[in-house]
Amino acid sequence: MRVVIAEDNALLREGLVLLLTSAGHEVAAVAGSGPEVLPALLEHRPDVAVLDVRMPPGFRDEGLRAALEARRQMPGLPVLVLSQYVEESYAAELLGGGASGVGYLLKDRVGRVDEFLDALDRVAAGGTALDPEVVTELLTRRKDSPLDSLTPREREVLKLMAEGHDNATIARTLVVTERAVSKHIGNVFLKLGLPTSDSGHRRVLAVLAYLNNA
């Protein structure tokens, strides 16, 4: 897998390079500031981009802006965004429009190597990887919503779905059968008024779209 990394913190940037190369991936290019990101992505056209949200010179949303523009010019480019904090508006913008191949993780997640690499693989394959803390924020930020009608187990299933996990992984995590997971998902979709005919990644995107607009 060919990866472009955009991160201004030199220590974290080099750590990502070492981590990815050790895992058998090729780091095609690195960028240390916002203006460097888009040219690097357009030149190398990686299988996935790993980008910091806030980068020089303004330390606002340079990395995210570059990612969105890159996806406009290269539709379908998988992007895994890293952030120091939970910033819901950035996650919502990245996920807007039912985009596939997107991820939003807190930087602390990088230290959990297996989780980070798994998220990277999911995003590169066109899936989603949303940080559990972001999902928790989305699930709890609104009051008096249809989310209140979900049982505790259904909320657990919804949270894991929104993170991008498939039914088999959800079943292992909750120590239940896949049949039970499917039943819970059906109940979630019924209560949230979402189409039950969608499957796989489209279903996750439907949930994310609902959460971002709840």
mmCIF file of C-alpha atoms in Angstrom:
data_model
loop_
_atom_site.group_PDB
_atom_site.id
_atom_site.type_symbol
_atom_site.label_atom_id
_atom_site.label_comp_id
_atom_site.label_asym_id
_atom_site.label_seq_id
_atom_site.Cartn_x
_atom_site.Cartn_y
_atom_site.Cartn_z
ATOM 1 C CA MET A 1 0.000 0.000 0.000
ATOM 2 C CA ARG A 2 1.374 3.437 -0.984
ATOM 3 C CA VAL A 3 0.811 6.161 1.608
ATOM 4 C CA VAL A 4 1.330 9.926 1.717
ATOM 5 C CA ILE A 5 1.741 11.365 5.233
ATOM 6 C CA ALA A 6 1.005 14.998 6.131
ATOM 7 C CA GLU A 7 2.017 15.865 9.693
ATOM 8 C CA ASP A 8 3.918 18.921 10.971
ATOM 9 C CA ASN A 9 5.186 17.286 14.176
ATOM 10 C CA ALA A 10 8.512 15.799 13.084
ATOM 11 C CA LEU A 11 8.572 13.163 15.824
ATOM 12 C CA LEU A 12 5.093 11.870 15.031
ATOM 13 C CA ARG A 13 5.763 12.108 11.291
ATOM 14 C CA GLU A 14 8.876 9.979 11.511
ATOM 15 C CA GLY A 15 7.092 7.598 13.852
ATOM 16 C CA LEU A 16 4.338 7.128 11.278
ATOM 17 C CA VAL A 17 6.903 6.501 8.561
ATOM 18 C CA LEU A 18 8.628 3.859 10.676
ATOM 19 C CA LEU A 19 5.329 2.253 11.703
ATOM 20 C CA LEU A 20 3.992 2.032 8.157
ATOM 21 C CA THR A 21 7.194 0.792 6.576
ATOM 22 C CA SER A 22 7.581 -1.808 9.312
ATOM 23 C CA ALA A 23 4.066 -2.991 8.470
ATOM 24 C CA GLY A 24 5.072 -3.482 4.838
ATOM 25 C CA HIS A 25 3.635 -0.284 3.378
ATOM 26 C CA GLU A 26 5.431 2.214 1.127
ATOM 27 C CA VAL A 27 5.555 5.851 2.210
ATOM 28 C CA ALA A 28 5.512 7.674 -1.124
ATOM 29 C CA ALA A 29 5.924 11.174 0.323
ATOM 30 C CA VAL A 30 5.705 13.239 3.498
ATOM 31 C CA ALA A 31 4.486 16.817 3.941
ATOM 32 C CA GLY A 32 5.172 19.112 6.879
ATOM 33 C CA SER A 33 2.923 22.065 6.040
ATOM 34 C CA GLY A 34 -0.469 22.727 4.505
ATOM 35 C CA PRO A 35 0.728 24.044 1.121
ATOM 36 C CA GLU A 36 2.813 20.891 0.573
ATOM 37 C CA VAL A 37 -0.078 18.464 0.972
ATOM 38 C CA LEU A 38 -2.106 18.797 -2.225
ATOM 39 C CA PRO A 39 0.899 18.800 -4.594
ATOM 40 C CA ALA A 40 2.248 15.660 -2.903
ATOM 41 C CA LEU A 41 -1.099 13.897 -3.234
ATOM 42 C CA LEU A 42 -1.574 14.901 -6.870
ATOM 43 C CA GLU A 43 1.966 13.857 -7.782
ATOM 44 C CA HIS A 44 2.054 10.489 -6.022
ATOM 45 C CA ARG A 45 -1.665 9.527 -6.091
ATOM 46 C CA PRO A 46 -1.349 7.188 -3.091
ATOM 47 C CA ASP A 47 -3.605 4.325 -2.084
ATOM 48 C CA VAL A 48 -4.392 6.270 1.100
ATOM 49 C CA ALA A 49 -3.445 9.605 2.671
ATOM 50 C CA VAL A 50 -2.804 10.099 6.397
ATOM 51 C CA LEU A 51 -3.312 13.767 7.241
ATOM 52 C CA ASP A 52 -3.185 16.007 10.291
ATOM 53 C CA VAL A 53 -6.116 18.450 10.518
ATOM 54 C CA ARG A 54 -4.195 21.488 11.746
ATOM 55 C CA MET A 55 -0.947 22.292 9.942
ATOM 56 C CA PRO A 56 1.280 25.307 9.290
ATOM 57 C CA PRO A 57 1.096 28.099 8.442
ATOM 58 C CA GLY A 58 -2.219 28.815 10.152
ATOM 59 C CA PHE A 59 -2.699 25.727 12.330
ATOM 60 C CA ARG A 60 -6.446 25.826 11.681
ATOM 61 C CA ASP A 61 -7.738 23.292 9.154
ATOM 62 C CA GLU A 62 -5.090 23.292 6.418
ATOM 63 C CA GLY A 63 -4.760 19.512 6.367
ATOM 64 C CA LEU A 64 -8.507 18.961 6.163
ATOM 65 C CA ARG A 65 -8.880 21.540 3.376
ATOM 66 C CA ALA A 66 -6.136 19.825 1.401
ATOM 67 C CA ALA A 67 -7.811 16.467 1.911
ATOM 68 C CA LEU A 68 -11.182 17.749 0.704
ATOM 69 C CA GLU A 69 -9.627 19.388 -2.367
ATOM 70 C CA ALA A 70 -7.621 16.251 -3.139
ATOM 71 C CA ARG A 71 -10.793 14.172 -2.983
ATOM 72 C CA ARG A 72 -12.463 16.658 -5.321
ATOM 73 C CA GLN A 73 -9.646 16.290 -7.852
ATOM 74 C CA MET A 74 -9.140 12.568 -7.218
ATOM 75 C CA PRO A 75 -12.600 11.173 -6.426
ATOM 76 C CA GLY A 76 -12.475 8.222 -4.098
ATOM 77 C CA LEU A 77 -9.032 8.994 -2.652
ATOM 78 C CA PRO A 78 -9.030 7.257 0.765
ATOM 79 C CA VAL A 79 -8.187 9.719 3.535
ATOM 80 C CA LEU A 80 -7.459 9.028 7.196
ATOM 81 C CA VAL A 81 -7.441 12.272 9.166
ATOM 82 C CA LEU A 82 -5.664 12.587 12.507
ATOM 83 C CA SER A 83 -6.571 15.165 15.137
ATOM 84 C CA GLN A 84 -5.387 16.048 18.621
ATOM 85 C CA TYR A 85 -8.925 16.620 19.875
ATOM 86 C CA VAL A 86 -12.506 15.646 19.071
ATOM 87 C CA GLU A 87 -13.665 18.268 16.567
ATOM 88 C CA GLU A 88 -17.107 17.232 15.402
ATOM 89 C CA SER A 89 -17.391 19.829 12.658
ATOM 90 C CA TYR A 90 -14.284 18.471 10.926
ATOM 91 C CA ALA A 91 -15.528 14.908 11.153
ATOM 92 C CA ALA A 92 -18.924 15.952 9.794
ATOM 93 C CA GLU A 93 -17.373 17.856 6.879
ATOM 94 C CA LEU A 94 -15.130 14.974 5.924
ATOM 95 C CA LEU A 95 -18.024 12.531 6.059
ATOM 96 C CA GLY A 96 -20.463 14.860 4.332
ATOM 97 C CA GLY A 97 -22.139 13.726 1.154
ATOM 98 C CA GLY A 98 -21.927 10.008 1.881
ATOM 99 C CA ALA A 99 -18.220 9.796 1.111
ATOM 100 C CA SER A 100 -16.501 6.425 1.304
ATOM 101 C CA GLY A 101 -12.905 5.681 2.215
ATOM 102 C CA VAL A 102 -12.715 8.167 5.065
ATOM 103 C CA GLY A 103 -11.458 7.999 8.622
ATOM 104 C CA TYR A 104 -11.136 10.363 11.564
ATOM 105 C CA LEU A 105 -8.948 9.265 14.464
ATOM 106 C CA LEU A 106 -7.486 10.960 17.493
ATOM 107 C CA LYS A 107 -3.698 10.964 17.484
ATOM 108 C CA ASP A 108 -3.636 8.871 20.651
ATOM 109 C CA ARG A 109 -5.017 6.034 18.532
ATOM 110 C CA VAL A 110 -1.747 5.884 16.567
ATOM 111 C CA GLY A 111 -0.049 4.499 19.666
ATOM 112 C CA ARG A 112 -2.413 1.541 19.572
ATOM 113 C CA VAL A 113 -0.641 0.068 16.597
ATOM 114 C CA ASP A 114 -3.033 -2.751 15.728
ATOM 115 C CA GLU A 115 -6.072 -0.462 15.938
ATOM 116 C CA PHE A 116 -4.411 2.183 13.791
ATOM 117 C CA LEU A 117 -3.290 -0.257 11.102
ATOM 118 C CA ASP A 118 -6.711 -1.886 11.069
ATOM 119 C CA ALA A 119 -8.345 1.527 10.612
ATOM 120 C CA LEU A 120 -5.910 2.358 7.816
ATOM 121 C CA ASP A 121 -6.729 -0.892 6.016
ATOM 122 C CA ARG A 122 -10.473 -0.260 6.332
ATOM 123 C CA VAL A 123 -10.188 3.251 4.935
ATOM 124 C CA ALA A 124 -7.924 2.150 2.075
ATOM 125 C CA ALA A 125 -10.505 -0.509 1.175
ATOM 126 C CA GLY A 126 -13.240 2.136 0.942
ATOM 127 C CA GLY A 127 -14.624 1.724 4.444
ATOM 128 C CA THR A 128 -14.891 4.071 7.396
ATOM 129 C CA ALA A 129 -12.920 4.426 10.609
ATOM 130 C CA LEU A 130 -14.390 6.904 13.052
ATOM 131 C CA ASP A 131 -12.736 7.315 16.434
ATOM 132 C CA PRO A 132 -14.836 5.897 19.300
ATOM 133 C CA GLU A 133 -14.627 9.234 21.137
ATOM 134 C CA VAL A 134 -16.050 11.057 18.112
ATOM 135 C CA VAL A 135 -18.863 8.521 17.889
ATOM 136 C CA THR A 136 -19.612 9.007 21.582
ATOM 137 C CA GLU A 137 -19.820 12.776 21.042
ATOM 138 C CA LEU A 138 -22.215 12.293 18.130
ATOM 139 C CA LEU A 139 -24.375 9.900 20.107
ATOM 140 C CA THR A 140 -24.670 12.132 23.165
ATOM 141 C CA ARG A 141 -24.687 15.679 21.815
ATOM 142 C CA ARG A 142 -28.422 15.796 20.976
ATOM 143 C CA LYS A 143 -31.307 15.459 23.363
ATOM 144 C CA ASP A 144 -34.863 14.321 22.655
ATOM 145 C CA SER A 145 -33.909 12.443 19.499
ATOM 146 C CA PRO A 146 -34.904 8.999 18.190
ATOM 147 C CA LEU A 147 -31.582 7.794 19.627
ATOM 148 C CA ASP A 148 -33.290 7.892 23.022
ATOM 149 C CA SER A 149 -35.538 5.023 21.916
ATOM 150 C CA LEU A 150 -32.592 2.661 21.443
ATOM 151 C CA THR A 151 -31.849 0.052 24.085
ATOM 152 C CA PRO A 152 -28.359 0.027 25.658
ATOM 153 C CA ARG A 153 -27.399 -2.949 23.486
ATOM 154 C CA GLU A 154 -28.690 -1.256 20.338
ATOM 155 C CA ARG A 155 -26.637 1.826 21.175
ATOM 156 C CA GLU A 156 -23.553 -0.354 21.591
ATOM 157 C CA VAL A 157 -24.178 -1.908 18.177
ATOM 158 C CA LEU A 158 -24.781 1.513 16.593
ATOM 159 C CA LYS A 159 -21.558 2.859 18.098
ATOM 160 C CA LEU A 160 -19.528 -0.030 16.693
ATOM 161 C CA MET A 161 -21.237 0.288 13.308
ATOM 162 C CA ALA A 162 -20.399 3.993 13.177
ATOM 163 C CA GLU A 163 -16.764 3.188 13.908
ATOM 164 C CA GLY A 164 -16.809 1.106 10.720
ATOM 165 C CA HIS A 165 -16.835 -2.436 12.101
ATOM 166 C CA ASP A 166 -18.551 -5.270 10.250
ATOM 167 C CA ASN A 167 -21.107 -7.609 11.806
ATOM 168 C CA ALA A 168 -18.568 -10.329 12.575
ATOM 169 C CA THR A 169 -16.330 -7.900 14.478
ATOM 170 C CA ILE A 170 -19.303 -6.456 16.354
ATOM 171 C CA ALA A 171 -20.374 -9.966 17.344
ATOM 172 C CA ARG A 172 -16.890 -10.797 18.668
ATOM 173 C CA THR A 173 -16.657 -7.501 20.536
ATOM 174 C CA LEU A 174 -20.017 -7.918 22.248
ATOM 175 C CA VAL A 175 -19.676 -11.709 22.624
ATOM 176 C CA VAL A 176 -22.934 -12.426 20.820
ATOM 177 C CA THR A 177 -23.866 -14.228 17.605
ATOM 178 C CA GLU A 178 -23.873 -12.522 14.210
ATOM 179 C CA ARG A 179 -27.570 -13.340 14.007
ATOM 180 C CA ALA A 180 -28.142 -11.339 17.168
ATOM 181 C CA VAL A 181 -26.128 -8.451 15.729
ATOM 182 C CA SER A 182 -28.227 -8.486 12.551
ATOM 183 C CA LYS A 183 -31.389 -8.366 14.653
ATOM 184 C CA HIS A 184 -30.108 -5.407 16.680
ATOM 185 C CA ILE A 185 -29.089 -3.574 13.498
ATOM 186 C CA GLY A 186 -32.545 -4.140 12.041
ATOM 187 C CA ASN A 187 -34.087 -2.649 15.171
ATOM 188 C CA VAL A 188 -31.720 0.338 15.033
ATOM 189 C CA PHE A 189 -32.596 1.072 11.427
ATOM 190 C CA LEU A 190 -36.299 0.706 12.112
ATOM 191 C CA LYS A 191 -36.194 3.103 15.066
ATOM 192 C CA LEU A 192 -34.064 5.660 13.231
ATOM 193 C CA GLY A 193 -36.161 5.484 10.100
ATOM 194 C CA LEU A 194 -33.243 4.449 7.898
ATOM 195 C CA PRO A 195 -33.559 2.129 4.869
ATOM 196 C CA THR A 196 -33.005 -1.476 5.916
ATOM 197 C CA SER A 197 -32.176 -2.674 2.389
ATOM 198 C CA ASP A 198 -28.695 -1.139 2.361
ATOM 199 C CA SER A 199 -25.823 -3.378 3.350
ATOM 200 C CA GLY A 200 -22.154 -3.122 4.215
ATOM 201 C CA HIS A 201 -20.452 0.242 3.973
ATOM 202 C CA ARG A 202 -23.489 2.091 2.613
ATOM 203 C CA ARG A 203 -25.320 1.147 5.799
ATOM 204 C CA VAL A 204 -22.547 2.618 7.942
ATOM 205 C CA LEU A 205 -22.638 5.822 5.911
ATOM 206 C CA ALA A 206 -26.396 6.045 6.409
ATOM 207 C CA VAL A 207 -25.873 5.848 10.159
ATOM 208 C CA LEU A 208 -23.099 8.467 10.060
ATOM 209 C CA ALA A 209 -25.250 10.783 7.959
ATOM 210 C CA TYR A 210 -28.044 10.394 10.497
ATOM 211 C CA LEU A 211 -25.755 11.073 13.454
ATOM 212 C CA ASN A 212 -24.267 14.163 11.813
ATOM 213 C CA ASN A 213 -27.732 15.601 11.269
ATOM 214 C CA ALA A 214 -29.512 14.330 14.369
#
